[in-house]
Short mmCIF file of C-alpha atoms in Angstrom, two decimals:
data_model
loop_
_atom_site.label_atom_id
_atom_site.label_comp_id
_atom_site.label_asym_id
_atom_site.label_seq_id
_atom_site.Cartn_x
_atom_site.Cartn_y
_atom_site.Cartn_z
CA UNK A 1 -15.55 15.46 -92.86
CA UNK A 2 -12.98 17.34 -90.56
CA UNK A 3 -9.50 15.44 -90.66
CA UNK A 4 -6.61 15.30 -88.50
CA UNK A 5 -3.18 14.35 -90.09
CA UNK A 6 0.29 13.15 -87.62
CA UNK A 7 3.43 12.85 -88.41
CA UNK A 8 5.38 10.96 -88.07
CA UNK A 9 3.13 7.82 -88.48
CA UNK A 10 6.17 5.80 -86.90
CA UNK A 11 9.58 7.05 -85.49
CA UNK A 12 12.34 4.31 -83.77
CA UNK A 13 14.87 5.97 -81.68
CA UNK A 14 17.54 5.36 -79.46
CA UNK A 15 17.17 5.89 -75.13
CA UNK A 16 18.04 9.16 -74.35
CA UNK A 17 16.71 11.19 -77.57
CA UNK A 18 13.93 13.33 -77.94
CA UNK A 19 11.14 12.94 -80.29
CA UNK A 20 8.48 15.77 -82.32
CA UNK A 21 4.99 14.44 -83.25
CA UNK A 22 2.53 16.89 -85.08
CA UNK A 23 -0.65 16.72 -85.38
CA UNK A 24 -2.80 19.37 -87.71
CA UNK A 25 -6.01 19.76 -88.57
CA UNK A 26 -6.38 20.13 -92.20
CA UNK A 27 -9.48 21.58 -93.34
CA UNK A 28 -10.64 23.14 -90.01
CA UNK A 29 -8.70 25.03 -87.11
CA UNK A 30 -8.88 23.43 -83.68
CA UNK A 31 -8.03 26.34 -80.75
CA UNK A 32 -7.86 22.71 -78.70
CA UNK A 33 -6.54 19.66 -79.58
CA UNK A 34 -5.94 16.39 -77.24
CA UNK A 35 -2.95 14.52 -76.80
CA UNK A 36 -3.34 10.44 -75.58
CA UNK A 37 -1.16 7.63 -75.46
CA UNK A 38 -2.02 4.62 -75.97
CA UNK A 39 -0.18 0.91 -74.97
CA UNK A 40 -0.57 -2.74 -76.22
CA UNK A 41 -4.38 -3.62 -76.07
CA UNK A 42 -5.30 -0.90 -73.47
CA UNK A 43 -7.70 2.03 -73.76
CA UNK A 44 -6.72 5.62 -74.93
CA UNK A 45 -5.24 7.81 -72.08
CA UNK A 46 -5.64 11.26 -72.21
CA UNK A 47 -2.02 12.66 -71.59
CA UNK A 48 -3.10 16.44 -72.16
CA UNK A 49 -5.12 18.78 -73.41
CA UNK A 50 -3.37 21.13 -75.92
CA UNK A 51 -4.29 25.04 -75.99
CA UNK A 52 -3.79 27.33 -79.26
CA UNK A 53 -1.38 30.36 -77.75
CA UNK A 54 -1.43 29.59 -74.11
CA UNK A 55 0.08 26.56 -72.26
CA UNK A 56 -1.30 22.86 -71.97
CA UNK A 57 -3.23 21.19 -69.46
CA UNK A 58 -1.81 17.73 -67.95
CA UNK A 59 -3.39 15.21 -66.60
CA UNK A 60 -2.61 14.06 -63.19
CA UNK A 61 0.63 11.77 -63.29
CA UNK A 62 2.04 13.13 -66.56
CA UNK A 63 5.49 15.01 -66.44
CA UNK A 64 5.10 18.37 -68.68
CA UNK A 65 8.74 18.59 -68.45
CA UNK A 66 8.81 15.57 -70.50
CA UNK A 67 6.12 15.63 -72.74
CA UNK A 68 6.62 18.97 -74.16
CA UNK A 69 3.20 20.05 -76.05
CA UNK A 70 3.07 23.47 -78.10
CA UNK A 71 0.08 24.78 -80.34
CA UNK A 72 1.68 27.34 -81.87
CA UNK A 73 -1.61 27.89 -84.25
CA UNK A 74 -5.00 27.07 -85.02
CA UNK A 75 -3.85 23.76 -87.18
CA UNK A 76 -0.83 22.44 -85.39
CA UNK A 77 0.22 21.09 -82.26
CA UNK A 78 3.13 19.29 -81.51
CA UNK A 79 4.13 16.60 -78.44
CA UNK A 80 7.96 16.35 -77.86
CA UNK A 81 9.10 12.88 -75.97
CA UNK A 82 12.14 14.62 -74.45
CA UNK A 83 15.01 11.85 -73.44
CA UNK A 84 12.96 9.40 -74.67
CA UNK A 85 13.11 5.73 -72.51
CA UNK A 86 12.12 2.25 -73.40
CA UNK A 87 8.79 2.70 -71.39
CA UNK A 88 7.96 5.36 -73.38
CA UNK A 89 7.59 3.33 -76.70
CA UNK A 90 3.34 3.47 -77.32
CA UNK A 91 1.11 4.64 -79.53
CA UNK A 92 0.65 8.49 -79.54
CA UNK A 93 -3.02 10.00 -80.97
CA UNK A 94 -3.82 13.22 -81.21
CA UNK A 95 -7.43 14.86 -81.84
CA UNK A 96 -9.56 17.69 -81.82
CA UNK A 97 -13.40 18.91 -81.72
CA UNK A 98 -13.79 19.82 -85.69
CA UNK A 99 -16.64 22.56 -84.91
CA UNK A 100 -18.02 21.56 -88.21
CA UNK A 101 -20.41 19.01 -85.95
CA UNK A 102 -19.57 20.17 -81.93
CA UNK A 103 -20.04 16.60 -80.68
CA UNK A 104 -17.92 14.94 -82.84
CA UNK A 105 -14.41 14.63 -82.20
CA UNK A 106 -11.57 13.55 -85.10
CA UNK A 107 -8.57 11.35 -84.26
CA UNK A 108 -5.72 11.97 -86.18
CA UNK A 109 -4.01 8.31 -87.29
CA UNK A 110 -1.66 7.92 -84.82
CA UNK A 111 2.58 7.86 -84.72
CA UNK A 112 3.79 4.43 -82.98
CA UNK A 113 7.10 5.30 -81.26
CA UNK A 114 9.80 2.86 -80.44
CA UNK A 115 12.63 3.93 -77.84
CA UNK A 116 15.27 1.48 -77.95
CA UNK B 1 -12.14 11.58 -61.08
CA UNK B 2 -15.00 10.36 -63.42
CA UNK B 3 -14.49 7.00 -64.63
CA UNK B 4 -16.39 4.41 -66.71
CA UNK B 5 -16.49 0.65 -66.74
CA UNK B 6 -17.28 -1.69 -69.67
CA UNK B 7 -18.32 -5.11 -70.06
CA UNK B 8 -17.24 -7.48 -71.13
CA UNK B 9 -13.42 -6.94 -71.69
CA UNK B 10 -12.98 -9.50 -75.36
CA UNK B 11 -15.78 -10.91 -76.79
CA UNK B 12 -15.83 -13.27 -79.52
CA UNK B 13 -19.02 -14.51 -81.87
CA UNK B 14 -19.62 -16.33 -84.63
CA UNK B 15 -20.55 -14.13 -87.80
CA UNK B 16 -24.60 -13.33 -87.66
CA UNK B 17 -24.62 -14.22 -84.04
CA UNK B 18 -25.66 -10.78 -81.77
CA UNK B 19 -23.01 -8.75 -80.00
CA UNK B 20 -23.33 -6.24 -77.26
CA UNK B 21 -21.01 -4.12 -75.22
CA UNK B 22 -22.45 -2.35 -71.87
CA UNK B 23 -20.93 0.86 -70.20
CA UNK B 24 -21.22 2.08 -66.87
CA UNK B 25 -20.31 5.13 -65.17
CA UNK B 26 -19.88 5.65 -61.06
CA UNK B 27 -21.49 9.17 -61.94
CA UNK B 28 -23.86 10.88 -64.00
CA UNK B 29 -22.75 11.64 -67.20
CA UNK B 30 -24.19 14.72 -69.56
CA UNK B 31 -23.67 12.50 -72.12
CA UNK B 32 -21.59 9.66 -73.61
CA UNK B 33 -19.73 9.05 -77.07
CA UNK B 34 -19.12 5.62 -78.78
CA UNK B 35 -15.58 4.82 -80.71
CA UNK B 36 -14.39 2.01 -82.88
CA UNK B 37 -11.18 1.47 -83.13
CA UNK B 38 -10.03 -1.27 -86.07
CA UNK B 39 -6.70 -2.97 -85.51
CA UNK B 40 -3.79 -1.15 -86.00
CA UNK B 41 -6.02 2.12 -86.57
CA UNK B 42 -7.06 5.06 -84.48
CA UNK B 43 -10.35 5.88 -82.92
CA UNK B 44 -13.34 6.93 -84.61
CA UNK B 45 -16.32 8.77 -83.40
CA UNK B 46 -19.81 6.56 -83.86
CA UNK B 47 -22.46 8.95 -82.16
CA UNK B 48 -23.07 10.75 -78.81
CA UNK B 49 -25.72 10.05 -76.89
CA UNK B 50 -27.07 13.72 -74.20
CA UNK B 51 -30.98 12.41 -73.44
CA UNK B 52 -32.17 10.31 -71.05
CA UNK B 53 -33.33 7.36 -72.42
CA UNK B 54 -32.34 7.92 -75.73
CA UNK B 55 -32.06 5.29 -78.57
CA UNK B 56 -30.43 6.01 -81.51
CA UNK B 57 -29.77 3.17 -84.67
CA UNK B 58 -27.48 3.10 -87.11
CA UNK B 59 -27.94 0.71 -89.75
CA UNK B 60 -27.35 -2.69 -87.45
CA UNK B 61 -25.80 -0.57 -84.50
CA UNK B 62 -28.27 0.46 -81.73
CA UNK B 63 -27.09 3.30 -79.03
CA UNK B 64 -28.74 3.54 -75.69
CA UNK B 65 -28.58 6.09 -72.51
CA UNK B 66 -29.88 4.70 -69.47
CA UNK B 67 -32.60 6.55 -67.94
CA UNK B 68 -30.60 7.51 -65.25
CA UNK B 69 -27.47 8.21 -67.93
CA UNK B 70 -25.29 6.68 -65.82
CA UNK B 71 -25.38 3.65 -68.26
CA UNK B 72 -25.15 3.21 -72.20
CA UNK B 73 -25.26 0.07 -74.10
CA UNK B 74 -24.15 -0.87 -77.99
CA UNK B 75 -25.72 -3.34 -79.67
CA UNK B 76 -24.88 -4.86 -82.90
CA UNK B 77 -27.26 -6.88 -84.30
CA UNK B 78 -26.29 -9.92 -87.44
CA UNK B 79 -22.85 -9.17 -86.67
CA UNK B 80 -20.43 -9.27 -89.40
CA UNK B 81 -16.25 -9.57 -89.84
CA UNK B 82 -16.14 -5.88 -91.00
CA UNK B 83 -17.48 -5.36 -87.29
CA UNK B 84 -14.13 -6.51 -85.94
CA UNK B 85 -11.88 -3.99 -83.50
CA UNK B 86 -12.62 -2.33 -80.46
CA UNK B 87 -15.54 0.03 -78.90
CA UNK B 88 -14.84 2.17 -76.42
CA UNK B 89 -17.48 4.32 -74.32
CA UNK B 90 -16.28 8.00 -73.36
CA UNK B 91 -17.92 9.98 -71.26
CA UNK B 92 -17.04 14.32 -70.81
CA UNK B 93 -13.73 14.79 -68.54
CA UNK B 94 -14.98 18.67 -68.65
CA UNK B 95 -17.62 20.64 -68.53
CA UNK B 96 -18.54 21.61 -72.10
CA UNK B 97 -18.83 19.71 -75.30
CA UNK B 98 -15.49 20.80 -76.16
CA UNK B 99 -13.98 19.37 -73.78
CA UNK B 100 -11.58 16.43 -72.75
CA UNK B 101 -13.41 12.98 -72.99
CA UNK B 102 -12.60 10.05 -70.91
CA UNK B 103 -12.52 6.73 -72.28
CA UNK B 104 -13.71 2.86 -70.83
CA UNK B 105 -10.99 0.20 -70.98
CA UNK B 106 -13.16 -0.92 -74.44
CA UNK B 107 -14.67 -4.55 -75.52
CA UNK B 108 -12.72 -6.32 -77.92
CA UNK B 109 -15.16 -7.88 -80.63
CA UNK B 110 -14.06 -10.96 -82.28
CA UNK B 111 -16.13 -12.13 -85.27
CA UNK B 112 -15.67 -15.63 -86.44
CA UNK B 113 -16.41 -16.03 -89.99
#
């Protein structure tokens, strides 16, 4: 099956620094991939939706000046936490549609980030 | 915006006992995907569900779409420690299959061995 890879799995920083996740698809390309976030025993929120070559989609009530998302090609995108705070420690998940099966979308494993 | 409910929020059984999760939605949905999500781990994709009325089974895991697919229901039947973690509902934030998918809050399924 289609499988999405993120690195890191786990980053600890200090207030005020900025932070690169990636997320790739491995064995399939992805023209779309999905950022969420994640917090303590909550549901998946969808932070954005990540476009190969052209620029991402927020959702309502996320700052794109802080959350900096590039897909630079079909198997990467990446989510920068620019002057990261304590509130934005979470757990950040990317995934994408693998097109091998249209309806079935892959999660890549997830990078827990700690601002301190 | 779309949104959809579930019910109940934690839910905790003793191993071989029954276990089912219910999902509403405030609209009609063109369909409706089911995640588990283990502790500590990430999502993963069970099925989708696009018919009316449709019932699909895997193994001891039964999938439903209300008639009027504004509801789904999972239903897990003997359940069993290895069922342990969290199943969301997610219904389409867009209007293709490729698109953005919004999830319920989740149950929480505790199995007590």
């Amino acid at each position: 099956g289609a499988v999405v890879s993120q690195h890191p799995s786990w980053v600890i920083c200090k207030s005020g620094t900025s932070v690169k996740i990636e997320c790739r698809s491995l064995d399939f390309q992805a023209t779309t991939m999905f950022w969420y976030r994640q917090f303590p025993k909550q549901s998946l929120m969808l932070m954005a939706t990540s476009n190969e070559g052209s620029k991402a989609t927020y959702e309502q009530g996320v700052e794109k000046d802080k959350f900096l998302i590039n897909h630079a090609s079909l198997t990467l995108s990446t989510l920068t936490v620019t002057s990261a705070h304590p509130e934005d420690s979470s757990f950040y998940i990317c995934s994408a549609w693998s097109g091998f099966s249209y309806n079935e979308q892959f999660f890549g494993p997830g990078t827990r980030l700690t601002v301190l | 915006g779309q949104q959809v409910m579930q019910i109940p929020q934690y839910q905790h059984v003793q191993e071989g006992e029954d276990f089912t999760t219910y999902c509403n939605s405030s609209t009609t949905l063109s369909n409706i995907q089911w995640y588990k999500q283990r502790p500590g781990g990430h999502p993963v994709f069970l099925i989708q569900l696009v018919k009316s009325g449709e019932v699909k089974k895997q193994k001891r895991l039964t999938f439903q779409f209300g008639e009027a697919k504004k509801n789904s229901s999972l239903h897990i039947t003997a359940t069993q420690t290895t069922d342990v973690g969290t199943y969301f509902c997610a219904g389409p934030g867009g209007k293709t299959s490729y698109d953005k998918v919004i999830f319920g809050p989740g149950t929480s399924l505790s199995v007590i061995p």
